[in-house]
Tab-separated table of C-alpha atoms in Angstrom:
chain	number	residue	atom	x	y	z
A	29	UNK	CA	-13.480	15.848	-8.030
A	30	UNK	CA	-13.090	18.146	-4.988
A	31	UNK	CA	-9.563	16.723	-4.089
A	32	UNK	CA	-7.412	13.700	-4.588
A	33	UNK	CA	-3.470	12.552	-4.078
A	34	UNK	CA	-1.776	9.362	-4.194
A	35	UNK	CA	2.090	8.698	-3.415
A	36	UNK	CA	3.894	5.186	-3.696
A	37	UNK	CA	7.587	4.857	-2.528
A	38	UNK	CA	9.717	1.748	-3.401
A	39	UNK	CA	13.339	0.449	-2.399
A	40	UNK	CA	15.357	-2.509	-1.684
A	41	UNK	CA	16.080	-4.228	1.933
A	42	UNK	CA	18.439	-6.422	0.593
A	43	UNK	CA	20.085	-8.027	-1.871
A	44	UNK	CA	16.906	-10.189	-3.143
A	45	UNK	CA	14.263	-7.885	-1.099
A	46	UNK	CA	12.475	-5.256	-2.581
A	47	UNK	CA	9.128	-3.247	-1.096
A	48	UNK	CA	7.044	-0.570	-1.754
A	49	UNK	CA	4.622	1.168	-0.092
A	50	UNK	CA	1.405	3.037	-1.392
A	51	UNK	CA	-0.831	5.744	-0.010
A	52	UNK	CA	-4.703	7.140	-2.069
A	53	UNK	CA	-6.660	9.584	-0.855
A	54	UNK	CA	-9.835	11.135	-2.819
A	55	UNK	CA	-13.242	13.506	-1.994
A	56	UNK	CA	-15.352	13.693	-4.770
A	57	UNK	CA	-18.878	15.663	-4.785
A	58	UNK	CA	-22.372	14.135	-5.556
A	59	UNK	CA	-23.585	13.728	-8.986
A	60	UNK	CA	-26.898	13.972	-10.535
A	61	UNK	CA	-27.949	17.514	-8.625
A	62	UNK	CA	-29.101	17.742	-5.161
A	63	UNK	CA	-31.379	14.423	-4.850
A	64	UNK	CA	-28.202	11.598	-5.635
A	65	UNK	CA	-26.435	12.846	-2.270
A	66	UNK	CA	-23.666	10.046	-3.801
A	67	UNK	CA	-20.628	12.020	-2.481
A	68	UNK	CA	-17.758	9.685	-1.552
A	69	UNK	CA	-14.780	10.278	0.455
A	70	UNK	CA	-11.859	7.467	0.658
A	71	UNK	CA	-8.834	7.047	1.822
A	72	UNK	CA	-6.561	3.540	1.643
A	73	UNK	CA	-2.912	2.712	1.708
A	74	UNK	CA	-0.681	-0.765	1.669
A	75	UNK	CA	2.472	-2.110	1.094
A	76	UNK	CA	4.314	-5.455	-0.817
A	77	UNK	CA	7.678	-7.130	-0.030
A	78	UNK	CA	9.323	-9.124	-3.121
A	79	UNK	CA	11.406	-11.725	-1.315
A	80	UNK	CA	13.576	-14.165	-3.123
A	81	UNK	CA	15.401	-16.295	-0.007
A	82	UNK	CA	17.073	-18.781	-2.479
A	83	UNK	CA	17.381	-19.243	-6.434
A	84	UNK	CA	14.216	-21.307	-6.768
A	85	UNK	CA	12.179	-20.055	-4.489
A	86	UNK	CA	9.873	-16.526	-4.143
A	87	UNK	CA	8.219	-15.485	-1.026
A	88	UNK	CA	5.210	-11.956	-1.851
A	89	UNK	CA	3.916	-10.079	1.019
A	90	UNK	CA	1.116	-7.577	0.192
A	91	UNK	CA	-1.416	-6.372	2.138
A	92	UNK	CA	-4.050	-3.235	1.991
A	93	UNK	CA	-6.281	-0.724	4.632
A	94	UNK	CA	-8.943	1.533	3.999
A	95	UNK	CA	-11.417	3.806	5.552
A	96	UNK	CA	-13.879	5.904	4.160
A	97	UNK	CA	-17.496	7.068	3.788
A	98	UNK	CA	-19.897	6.391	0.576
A	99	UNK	CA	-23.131	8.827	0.654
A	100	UNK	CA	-26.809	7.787	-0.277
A	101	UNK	CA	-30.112	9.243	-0.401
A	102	UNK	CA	-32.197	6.758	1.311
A	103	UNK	CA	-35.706	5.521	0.865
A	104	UNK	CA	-37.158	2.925	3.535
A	105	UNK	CA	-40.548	1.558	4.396
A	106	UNK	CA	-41.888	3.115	7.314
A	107	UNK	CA	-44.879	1.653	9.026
A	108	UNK	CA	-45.905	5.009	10.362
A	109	UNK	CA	-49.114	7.053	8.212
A	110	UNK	CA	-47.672	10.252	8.853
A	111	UNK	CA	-43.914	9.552	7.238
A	112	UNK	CA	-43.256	12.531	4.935
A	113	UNK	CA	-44.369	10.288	2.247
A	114	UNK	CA	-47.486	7.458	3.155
A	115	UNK	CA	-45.669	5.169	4.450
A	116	UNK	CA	-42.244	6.081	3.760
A	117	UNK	CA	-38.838	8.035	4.691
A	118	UNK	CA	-36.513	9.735	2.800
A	119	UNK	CA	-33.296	11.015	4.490
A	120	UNK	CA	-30.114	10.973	3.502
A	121	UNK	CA	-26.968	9.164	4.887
A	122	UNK	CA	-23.302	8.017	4.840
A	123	UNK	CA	-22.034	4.696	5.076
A	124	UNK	CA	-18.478	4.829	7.079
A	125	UNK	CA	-16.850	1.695	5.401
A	126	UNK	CA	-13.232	0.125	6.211
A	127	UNK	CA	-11.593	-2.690	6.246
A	128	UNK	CA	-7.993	-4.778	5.398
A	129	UNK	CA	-6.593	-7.303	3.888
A	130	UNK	CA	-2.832	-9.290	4.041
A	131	UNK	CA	-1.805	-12.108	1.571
A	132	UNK	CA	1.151	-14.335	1.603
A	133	UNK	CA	2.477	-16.027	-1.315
A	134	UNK	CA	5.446	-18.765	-2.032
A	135	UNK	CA	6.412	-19.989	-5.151
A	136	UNK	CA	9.116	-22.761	-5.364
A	137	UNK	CA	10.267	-23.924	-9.105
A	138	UNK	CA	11.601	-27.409	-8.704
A	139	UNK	CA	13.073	-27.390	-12.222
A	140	UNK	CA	12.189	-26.128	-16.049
A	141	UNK	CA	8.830	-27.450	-15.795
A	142	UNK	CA	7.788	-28.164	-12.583
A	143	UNK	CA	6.429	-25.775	-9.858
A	144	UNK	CA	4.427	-24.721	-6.755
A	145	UNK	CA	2.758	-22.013	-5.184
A	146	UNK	CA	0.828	-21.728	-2.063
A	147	UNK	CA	-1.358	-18.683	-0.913
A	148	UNK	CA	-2.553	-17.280	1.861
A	149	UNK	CA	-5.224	-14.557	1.886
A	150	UNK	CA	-7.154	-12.685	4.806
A	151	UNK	CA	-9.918	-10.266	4.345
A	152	UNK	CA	-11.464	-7.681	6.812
A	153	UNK	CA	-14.698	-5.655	5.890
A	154	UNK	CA	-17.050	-3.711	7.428
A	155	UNK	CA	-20.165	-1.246	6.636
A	156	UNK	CA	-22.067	0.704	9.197
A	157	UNK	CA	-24.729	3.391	8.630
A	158	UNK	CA	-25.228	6.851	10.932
A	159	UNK	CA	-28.736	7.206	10.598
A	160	UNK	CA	-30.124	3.586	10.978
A	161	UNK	CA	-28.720	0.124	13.115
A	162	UNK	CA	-27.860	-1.447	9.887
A	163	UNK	CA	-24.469	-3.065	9.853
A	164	UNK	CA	-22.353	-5.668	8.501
A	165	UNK	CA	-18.833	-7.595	9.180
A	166	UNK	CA	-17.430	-9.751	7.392
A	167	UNK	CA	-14.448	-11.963	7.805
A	168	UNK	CA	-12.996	-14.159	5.229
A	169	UNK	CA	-9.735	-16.432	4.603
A	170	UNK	CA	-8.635	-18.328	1.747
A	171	UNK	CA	-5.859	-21.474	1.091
A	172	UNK	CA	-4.647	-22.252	-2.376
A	173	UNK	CA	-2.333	-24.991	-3.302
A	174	UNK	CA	-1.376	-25.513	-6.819
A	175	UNK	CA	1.056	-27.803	-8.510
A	176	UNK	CA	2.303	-28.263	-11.905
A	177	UNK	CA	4.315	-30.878	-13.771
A	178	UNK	CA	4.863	-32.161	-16.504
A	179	UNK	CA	3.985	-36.511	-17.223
A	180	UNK	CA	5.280	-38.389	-19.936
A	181	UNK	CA	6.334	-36.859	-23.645
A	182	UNK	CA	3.152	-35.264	-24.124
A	183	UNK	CA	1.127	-34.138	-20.737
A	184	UNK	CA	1.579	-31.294	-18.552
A	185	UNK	CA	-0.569	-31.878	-15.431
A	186	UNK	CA	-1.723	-29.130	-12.963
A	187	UNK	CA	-3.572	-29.709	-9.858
A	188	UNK	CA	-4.567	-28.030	-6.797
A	189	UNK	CA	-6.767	-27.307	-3.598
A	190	UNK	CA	-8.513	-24.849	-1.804
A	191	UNK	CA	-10.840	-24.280	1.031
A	192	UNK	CA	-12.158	-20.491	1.744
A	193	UNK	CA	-13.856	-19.640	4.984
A	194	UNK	CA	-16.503	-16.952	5.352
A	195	UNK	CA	-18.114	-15.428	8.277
A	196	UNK	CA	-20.636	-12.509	9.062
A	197	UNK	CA	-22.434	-10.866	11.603
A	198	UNK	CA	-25.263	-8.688	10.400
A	199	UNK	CA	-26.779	-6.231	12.755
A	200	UNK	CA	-30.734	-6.066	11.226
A	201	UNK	CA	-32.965	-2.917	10.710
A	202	UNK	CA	-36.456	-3.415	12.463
A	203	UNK	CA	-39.267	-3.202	9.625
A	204	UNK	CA	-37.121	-3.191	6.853
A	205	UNK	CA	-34.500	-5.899	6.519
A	206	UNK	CA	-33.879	-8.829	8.369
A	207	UNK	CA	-31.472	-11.716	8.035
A	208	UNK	CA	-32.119	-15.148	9.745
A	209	UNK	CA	-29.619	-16.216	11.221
A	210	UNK	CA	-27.762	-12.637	11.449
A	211	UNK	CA	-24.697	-14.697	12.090
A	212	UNK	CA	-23.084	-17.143	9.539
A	213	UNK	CA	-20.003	-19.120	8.427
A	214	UNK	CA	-19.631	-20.974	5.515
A	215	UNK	CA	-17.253	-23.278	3.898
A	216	UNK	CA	-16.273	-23.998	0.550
A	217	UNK	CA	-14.052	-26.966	-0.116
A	218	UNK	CA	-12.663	-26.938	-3.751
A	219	UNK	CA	-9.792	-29.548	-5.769
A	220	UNK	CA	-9.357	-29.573	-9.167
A	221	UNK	CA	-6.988	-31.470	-11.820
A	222	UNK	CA	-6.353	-30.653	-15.438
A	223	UNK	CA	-4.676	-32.337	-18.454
A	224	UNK	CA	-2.733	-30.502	-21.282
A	225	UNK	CA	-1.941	-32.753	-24.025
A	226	UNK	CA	0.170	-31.834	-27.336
A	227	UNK	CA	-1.496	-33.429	-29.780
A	228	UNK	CA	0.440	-32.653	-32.711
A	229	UNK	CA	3.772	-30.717	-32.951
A	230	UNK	CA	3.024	-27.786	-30.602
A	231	UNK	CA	0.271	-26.477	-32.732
A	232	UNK	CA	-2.744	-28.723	-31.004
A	233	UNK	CA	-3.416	-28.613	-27.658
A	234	UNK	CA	-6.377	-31.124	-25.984
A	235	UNK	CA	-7.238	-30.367	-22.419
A	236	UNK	CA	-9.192	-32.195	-20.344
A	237	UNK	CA	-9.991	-31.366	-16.368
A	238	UNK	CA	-12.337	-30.788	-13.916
A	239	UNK	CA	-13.168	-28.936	-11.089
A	240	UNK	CA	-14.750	-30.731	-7.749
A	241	UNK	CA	-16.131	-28.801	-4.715
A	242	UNK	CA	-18.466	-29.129	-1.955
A	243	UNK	CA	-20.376	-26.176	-0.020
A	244	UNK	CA	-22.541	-25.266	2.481
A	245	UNK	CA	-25.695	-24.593	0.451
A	246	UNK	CA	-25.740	-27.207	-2.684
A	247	UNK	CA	-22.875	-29.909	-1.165
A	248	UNK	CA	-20.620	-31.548	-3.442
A	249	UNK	CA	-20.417	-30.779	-7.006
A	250	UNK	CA	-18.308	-31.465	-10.201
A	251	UNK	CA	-17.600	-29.236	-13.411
A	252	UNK	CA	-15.800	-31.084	-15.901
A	253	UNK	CA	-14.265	-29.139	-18.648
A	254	UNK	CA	-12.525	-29.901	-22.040
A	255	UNK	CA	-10.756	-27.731	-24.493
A	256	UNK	CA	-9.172	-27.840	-27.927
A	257	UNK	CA	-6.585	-25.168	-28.926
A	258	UNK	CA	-4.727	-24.554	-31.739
């Protein structure tokens, strides 16, 4: 460890708002003598808000930066004879990585046993290399919905949906690594619904769900699950 600090700072903008705020910074040295070249430095910071704007409800705010670079010693195919090695390079590199991130949260309790949340999350990476053209960015947001409440004597039902959208843009290496298409978004489209039953005296529990979801690659699909606890 050649160096590292962190500091977090908290307080309260109101009566029912709190925050805090975080800064991380580290260098550390490569490992495994002279060849791993692994040396990382990183450096990241955030924040949350705690927001309660009425007695049932609950509002989170959190989100996240970082920036940093991740070393490598690097072997690639090379379709030159003469390469130090036949047919090969060996150089070493750093990756210069950042990215972000920002989520939104609300929970509402509509009485004892009832209750929602929904969630917003955003996501913001990218990795680049100094010595070679590879690169990649990738952007990604996510939606969850979930409900729970309770049905009858006996059931407490949860359910919920989702959808997540991906995109990236790689920037391909010539010789070594391709990706076709180099640009891509994907969608992934999820619901589920579960069952708890008390079966006997609030020692056995039965539950009984499943999961449905359809994406890009396989389409729609369903993963049923059941449970006994006791």
């Amino acid at each position: 460890e050649r160096g590292f600090a962190s500091a977090r700072y908290g307080g309260q903008l109101s009566d029912n708002a709190h925050y805090r705020l975080y800064g991380k910074w580290y260098e550390r040295d490569e490992g495994a003598g002279s060849f791993a070249a692994d040396d990382w430095r990183m450096q990241r910071g955030g924040g949350r808000i705690d927001w309660t704007p009425t007695c049932c409800g609950h509002v989170t705010i959190q989100g996240d930066i970082y920036e940093g670079f991740t070393g490598r010693h690097n072997h690639y195919p090379d379709p030159d004879p003469a390469a130090p090695s036949p047919f090969q390079t060996h150089f070493d590199d750093d990756a210069h990585v950042t990215g972000g991130n920002g989520l939104v949260r609300w929970t509402r309790t509509l009485n004892e046993d009832s209750n929602w949340s929904l969630q917003v999350y955003y996501d913001h990476t990218r990795r680049s290399y100094g010595a070679v053209p590879f690169s990649e960015t990738r952007d990604t947001i996510d939606v969850d919905y979930q409900y729970s409440f309770p049905f009858g004597c006996n059931h407490k039902i949860i359910c919920g949906a989702g959808y997540r959208h991906t995109r990236d843009e790689i920037r391909d290496m010539p010789f070594v690594i391709g990706f076709d298409p180099d640009e891509r978004s994907d969608d992934l489209y999820s619901y589920f619904i579960q069952d708890e039953i008390n079966l006997y005296c609030e020692r056995w529990f039965l539950t009984l769900g499943s999961k449905f979801q359809h994406n890009d690659y396989t389409g729609f699909e369903v993963q049923p699950t059941a449970r006994l606890l006791w």
